[in-house]
Amino acid sequence: MPAQINLYSSSTSTQKGRRAARTRCRIAATLTYLGRPTPGQVTDISTTGLAFDLGGPFNGIRGSKVRIECRELGALEGTVRWLRSGRIGVEFDGSSNAAAQVTAYFRFYHKDASPVLQR
């Protein structure tokens, strides 16, 4: 059974149809697709996925398997669910321990972030 955490804070947003609450953040990370790293920033996160602002070229498409690595979260693997204007949405693999890693991030690292610029 996945870990349950309460992500509700002043910077949390929920939308109808989402499986988990999302929380805004700014975490420098590297996204790897087919062995090619792309720097960027995680801009929001939940126990089921994250949004990533790309800091370089990304040649993947919807359905591509990617790996996100950073000091705060460790390594997370998932599938690209959407791509828009230099941003991608990644859904974590169900068989991974991503929910536990995200829970640990909120316990030890997270500080509420100011909203990021809209594109």
PDB file of N, CA, C and O in Angstrom, residues 61-102:
ATOM      1  N   ILE A  61       9.020  11.602 -26.298  1.00  0.00           N
ATOM      2  CA  ILE A  61       7.617  11.842 -26.625  1.00  0.00           C
ATOM      3  C   ILE A  61       6.769  11.325 -25.478  1.00  0.00           C
ATOM      4  O   ILE A  61       7.270  10.710 -24.537  1.00  0.00           O
ATOM      5  N   ARG A  62       5.485  11.544 -25.568  1.00  0.00           N
ATOM      6  CA  ARG A  62       4.560  11.007 -24.586  1.00  0.00           C
ATOM      7  C   ARG A  62       4.733   9.489 -24.529  1.00  0.00           C
ATOM      8  O   ARG A  62       4.795   8.825 -25.555  1.00  0.00           O
ATOM      9  N   GLY A  63       4.864   8.949 -23.309  1.00  0.00           N
ATOM     10  CA  GLY A  63       5.068   7.522 -23.148  1.00  0.00           C
ATOM     11  C   GLY A  63       6.528   7.130 -22.960  1.00  0.00           C
ATOM     12  O   GLY A  63       6.818   5.979 -22.658  1.00  0.00           O
ATOM     13  N   SER A  64       7.452   8.088 -23.132  1.00  0.00           N
ATOM     14  CA  SER A  64       8.879   7.809 -22.950  1.00  0.00           C
ATOM     15  C   SER A  64       9.186   7.530 -21.481  1.00  0.00           C
ATOM     16  O   SER A  64       8.652   8.187 -20.596  1.00  0.00           O
ATOM     17  N   LYS A  65      10.066   6.567 -21.233  1.00  0.00           N
ATOM     18  CA  LYS A  65      10.538   6.274 -19.881  1.00  0.00           C
ATOM     19  C   LYS A  65      11.711   7.196 -19.576  1.00  0.00           C
ATOM     20  O   LYS A  65      12.642   7.308 -20.377  1.00  0.00           O
ATOM     21  N   VAL A  66      11.668   7.879 -18.419  1.00  0.00           N
ATOM     22  CA  VAL A  66      12.724   8.813 -18.028  1.00  0.00           C
ATOM     23  C   VAL A  66      13.140   8.554 -16.583  1.00  0.00           C
ATOM     24  O   VAL A  66      12.437   7.887 -15.823  1.00  0.00           O
ATOM     25  N   ARG A  67      14.290   9.129 -16.233  1.00  0.00           N
ATOM     26  CA  ARG A  67      14.820   9.044 -14.871  1.00  0.00           C
ATOM     27  C   ARG A  67      15.153  10.470 -14.431  1.00  0.00           C
ATOM     28  O   ARG A  67      15.821  11.205 -15.164  1.00  0.00           O
ATOM     29  N   ILE A  68      14.701  10.862 -13.247  1.00  0.00           N
ATOM     30  CA  ILE A  68      14.982  12.177 -12.681  1.00  0.00           C
ATOM     31  C   ILE A  68      15.859  11.954 -11.462  1.00  0.00           C
ATOM     32  O   ILE A  68      15.524  11.144 -10.595  1.00  0.00           O
ATOM     33  N   GLU A  69      16.988  12.694 -11.403  1.00  0.00           N
ATOM     34  CA  GLU A  69      17.909  12.545 -10.281  1.00  0.00           C
ATOM     35  C   GLU A  69      18.234  13.903  -9.673  1.00  0.00           C
ATOM     36  O   GLU A  69      18.481  14.863 -10.408  1.00  0.00           O
ATOM     37  N   CYS A  70      18.222  13.940  -8.344  1.00  0.00           N
ATOM     38  CA  CYS A  70      18.645  15.131  -7.617  1.00  0.00           C
ATOM     39  C   CYS A  70      18.981  14.734  -6.176  1.00  0.00           C
ATOM     40  O   CYS A  70      18.623  13.644  -5.721  1.00  0.00           O
ATOM     41  N   ARG A  71      19.675  15.624  -5.505  1.00  0.00           N
ATOM     42  CA  ARG A  71      20.121  15.343  -4.139  1.00  0.00           C
ATOM     43  C   ARG A  71      18.937  15.136  -3.188  1.00  0.00           C
ATOM     44  O   ARG A  71      18.942  14.223  -2.368  1.00  0.00           O
ATOM     45  N   GLU A  72      17.914  15.968  -3.293  1.00  0.00           N
ATOM     46  CA  GLU A  72      16.798  15.926  -2.355  1.00  0.00           C
ATOM     47  C   GLU A  72      15.898  14.708  -2.518  1.00  0.00           C
ATOM     48  O   GLU A  72      15.359  14.192  -1.547  1.00  0.00           O
ATOM     49  N   LEU A  73      15.709  14.263  -3.753  1.00  0.00           N
ATOM     50  CA  LEU A  73      14.769  13.175  -4.031  1.00  0.00           C
ATOM     51  C   LEU A  73      15.432  11.842  -4.354  1.00  0.00           C
ATOM     52  O   LEU A  73      14.776  10.810  -4.331  1.00  0.00           O
ATOM     53  N   GLY A  74      16.693  11.867  -4.694  1.00  0.00           N
ATOM     54  CA  GLY A  74      17.346  10.650  -5.156  1.00  0.00           C
ATOM     55  C   GLY A  74      16.998  10.432  -6.617  1.00  0.00           C
ATOM     56  O   GLY A  74      16.813  11.378  -7.370  1.00  0.00           O
ATOM     57  N   ALA A  75      16.872   9.190  -7.018  1.00  0.00           N
ATOM     58  CA  ALA A  75      16.544   8.843  -8.402  1.00  0.00           C
ATOM     59  C   ALA A  75      15.094   8.355  -8.471  1.00  0.00           C
ATOM     60  O   ALA A  75      14.691   7.477  -7.718  1.00  0.00           O
ATOM     61  N   LEU A  76      14.326   8.957  -9.370  1.00  0.00           N
ATOM     62  CA  LEU A  76      12.925   8.588  -9.578  1.00  0.00           C
ATOM     63  C   LEU A  76      12.748   8.206 -11.041  1.00  0.00           C
ATOM     64  O   LEU A  76      13.269   8.886 -11.925  1.00  0.00           O
ATOM     65  N   GLU A  77      12.003   7.162 -11.294  1.00  0.00           N
ATOM     66  CA  GLU A  77      11.744   6.738 -12.663  1.00  0.00           C
ATOM     67  C   GLU A  77      10.261   6.860 -12.956  1.00  0.00           C
ATOM     68  O   GLU A  77       9.422   6.634 -12.082  1.00  0.00           O
ATOM     69  N   GLY A  78       9.959   7.231 -14.198  1.00  0.00           N
ATOM     70  CA  GLY A  78       8.569   7.382 -14.564  1.00  0.00           C
ATOM     71  C   GLY A  78       8.379   7.476 -16.062  1.00  0.00           C
ATOM     72  O   GLY A  78       9.307   7.271 -16.848  1.00  0.00           O
ATOM     73  N   THR A  79       7.146   7.822 -16.438  1.00  0.00           N
ATOM     74  CA  THR A  79       6.732   7.895 -17.834  1.00  0.00           C
ATOM     75  C   THR A  79       6.250   9.303 -18.144  1.00  0.00           C
ATOM     76  O   THR A  79       5.483   9.883 -17.364  1.00  0.00           O
ATOM     77  N   VAL A  80       6.667   9.850 -19.271  1.00  0.00           N
ATOM     78  CA  VAL A  80       6.217  11.173 -19.697  1.00  0.00           C
ATOM     79  C   VAL A  80       4.733  11.084 -20.048  1.00  0.00           C
ATOM     80  O   VAL A  80       4.330  10.253 -20.861  1.00  0.00           O
ATOM     81  N   ARG A  81       3.925  11.922 -19.436  1.00  0.00           N
ATOM     82  CA  ARG A  81       2.478  11.939 -19.695  1.00  0.00           C
ATOM     83  C   ARG A  81       2.054  13.131 -20.533  1.00  0.00           C
ATOM     84  O   ARG A  81       1.049  13.082 -21.220  1.00  0.00           O
ATOM     85  N   TRP A  82       2.800  14.236 -20.455  1.00  0.00           N
ATOM     86  CA  TRP A  82       2.491  15.405 -21.283  1.00  0.00           C
ATOM     87  C   TRP A  82       3.749  16.237 -21.513  1.00  0.00           C
ATOM     88  O   TRP A  82       4.697  16.163 -20.750  1.00  0.00           O
ATOM     89  N   LEU A  83       3.758  17.002 -22.600  1.00  0.00           N
ATOM     90  CA  LEU A  83       4.850  17.917 -22.963  1.00  0.00           C
ATOM     91  C   LEU A  83       4.213  19.218 -23.426  1.00  0.00           C
ATOM     92  O   LEU A  83       3.332  19.203 -24.296  1.00  0.00           O
ATOM     93  N   ARG A  84       4.663  20.349 -22.867  1.00  0.00           N
ATOM     94  CA  ARG A  84       4.132  21.658 -23.260  1.00  0.00           C
ATOM     95  C   ARG A  84       5.171  22.740 -23.004  1.00  0.00           C
ATOM     96  O   ARG A  84       5.620  22.901 -21.875  1.00  0.00           O
ATOM     97  N   SER A  85       5.528  23.479 -24.014  1.00  0.00           N
ATOM     98  CA  SER A  85       6.354  24.683 -23.883  1.00  0.00           C
ATOM     99  C   SER A  85       7.561  24.514 -22.973  1.00  0.00           C
ATOM    100  O   SER A  85       7.758  25.279 -22.037  1.00  0.00           O
ATOM    101  N   GLY A  86       8.367  23.520 -23.210  1.00  0.00           N
ATOM    102  CA  GLY A  86       9.572  23.334 -22.421  1.00  0.00           C
ATOM    103  C   GLY A  86       9.355  22.722 -21.058  1.00  0.00           C
ATOM    104  O   GLY A  86      10.228  22.754 -20.199  1.00  0.00           O
ATOM    105  N   ARG A  87       8.185  22.164 -20.843  1.00  0.00           N
ATOM    106  CA  ARG A  87       7.839  21.504 -19.585  1.00  0.00           C
ATOM    107  C   ARG A  87       7.300  20.124 -19.882  1.00  0.00           C
ATOM    108  O   ARG A  87       6.653  19.921 -20.897  1.00  0.00           O
ATOM    109  N   ILE A  88       7.537  19.186 -18.972  1.00  0.00           N
ATOM    110  CA  ILE A  88       6.949  17.863 -19.135  1.00  0.00           C
ATOM    111  C   ILE A  88       6.338  17.408 -17.818  1.00  0.00           C
ATOM    112  O   ILE A  88       6.740  17.847 -16.744  1.00  0.00           O
ATOM    113  N   GLY A  89       5.362  16.546 -17.920  1.00  0.00           N
ATOM    114  CA  GLY A  89       4.754  15.906 -16.752  1.00  0.00           C
ATOM    115  C   GLY A  89       5.170  14.455 -16.722  1.00  0.00           C
ATOM    116  O   GLY A  89       5.111  13.763 -17.744  1.00  0.00           O
ATOM    117  N   VAL A  90       5.615  13.988 -15.569  1.00  0.00           N
ATOM    118  CA  VAL A  90       6.092  12.618 -15.415  1.00  0.00           C
ATOM    119  C   VAL A  90       5.251  11.914 -14.361  1.00  0.00           C
ATOM    120  O   VAL A  90       5.074  12.425 -13.252  1.00  0.00           O
ATOM    121  N   GLU A  91       4.730  10.742 -14.716  1.00  0.00           N
ATOM    122  CA  GLU A  91       4.019   9.903 -13.758  1.00  0.00           C
ATOM    123  C   GLU A  91       4.994   8.839 -13.272  1.00  0.00           C
ATOM    124  O   GLU A  91       5.630   8.167 -14.077  1.00  0.00           O
ATOM    125  N   PHE A  92       5.130   8.711 -11.952  1.00  0.00           N
ATOM    126  CA  PHE A  92       6.060   7.732 -11.396  1.00  0.00           C
ATOM    127  C   PHE A  92       5.603   6.321 -11.695  1.00  0.00           C
ATOM    128  O   PHE A  92       4.407   6.044 -11.761  1.00  0.00           O
ATOM    129  N   ASP A  93       6.579   5.416 -11.859  1.00  0.00           N
ATOM    130  CA  ASP A  93       6.270   4.002 -12.044  1.00  0.00           C
ATOM    131  C   ASP A  93       5.637   3.469 -10.773  1.00  0.00           C
ATOM    132  O   ASP A  93       6.129   3.736  -9.666  1.00  0.00           O
ATOM    133  N   GLY A  94       4.567   2.709 -10.915  1.00  0.00           N
ATOM    134  CA  GLY A  94       3.855   2.157  -9.771  1.00  0.00           C
ATOM    135  C   GLY A  94       4.667   1.183  -8.956  1.00  0.00           C
ATOM    136  O   GLY A  94       4.442   1.009  -7.760  1.00  0.00           O
ATOM    137  N   SER A  95       5.641   0.539  -9.576  1.00  0.00           N
ATOM    138  CA  SER A  95       6.435  -0.464  -8.871  1.00  0.00           C
ATOM    139  C   SER A  95       7.618   0.144  -8.114  1.00  0.00           C
ATOM    140  O   SER A  95       8.338  -0.563  -7.430  1.00  0.00           O
ATOM    141  N   SER A  96       7.822   1.461  -8.242  1.00  0.00           N
ATOM    142  CA  SER A  96       8.967   2.090  -7.581  1.00  0.00           C
ATOM    143  C   SER A  96       8.593   2.532  -6.169  1.00  0.00           C
ATOM    144  O   SER A  96       7.442   2.496  -5.770  1.00  0.00           O
ATOM    145  N   ASN A  97       9.589   2.987  -5.440  1.00  0.00           N
ATOM    146  CA  ASN A  97       9.333   3.501  -4.094  1.00  0.00           C
ATOM    147  C   ASN A  97       9.267   5.023  -4.120  1.00  0.00           C
ATOM    148  O   ASN A  97       9.622   5.685  -3.146  1.00  0.00           O
ATOM    149  N   ALA A  98       8.783   5.596  -5.201  1.00  0.00           N
ATOM    150  CA  ALA A  98       8.715   7.043  -5.371  1.00  0.00           C
ATOM    151  C   ALA A  98       7.894   7.713  -4.274  1.00  0.00           C
ATOM    152  O   ALA A  98       8.277   8.772  -3.778  1.00  0.00           O
ATOM    153  N   ALA A  99       6.769   7.128  -3.875  1.00  0.00           N
ATOM    154  CA  ALA A  99       5.941   7.738  -2.830  1.00  0.00           C
ATOM    155  C   ALA A  99       6.740   7.896  -1.536  1.00  0.00           C
ATOM    156  O   ALA A  99       6.658   8.936  -0.872  1.00  0.00           O
ATOM    157  N   ALA A 100       7.528   6.902  -1.181  1.00  0.00           N
ATOM    158  CA  ALA A 100       8.356   6.986   0.030  1.00  0.00           C
ATOM    159  C   ALA A 100       9.432   8.051  -0.122  1.00  0.00           C
ATOM    160  O   ALA A 100       9.717   8.794   0.833  1.00  0.00           O
ATOM    161  N   GLN A 101      10.032   8.157  -1.303  1.00  0.00           N
ATOM    162  CA  GLN A 101      11.053   9.163  -1.533  1.00  0.00           C
ATOM    163  C   GLN A 101      10.464  10.573  -1.457  1.00  0.00           C
ATOM    164  O   GLN A 101      11.080  11.473  -0.890  1.00  0.00           O
ATOM    165  N   VAL A 102       9.272  10.774  -2.024  1.00  0.00           N
ATOM    166  CA  VAL A 102       8.623  12.081  -1.975  1.00  0.00           C
ATOM    167  C   VAL A 102       8.240  12.412  -0.533  1.00  0.00           C
ATOM    168  O   VAL A 102       8.411  13.543  -0.073  1.00  0.00           O
TER     169      VAL A 102
END
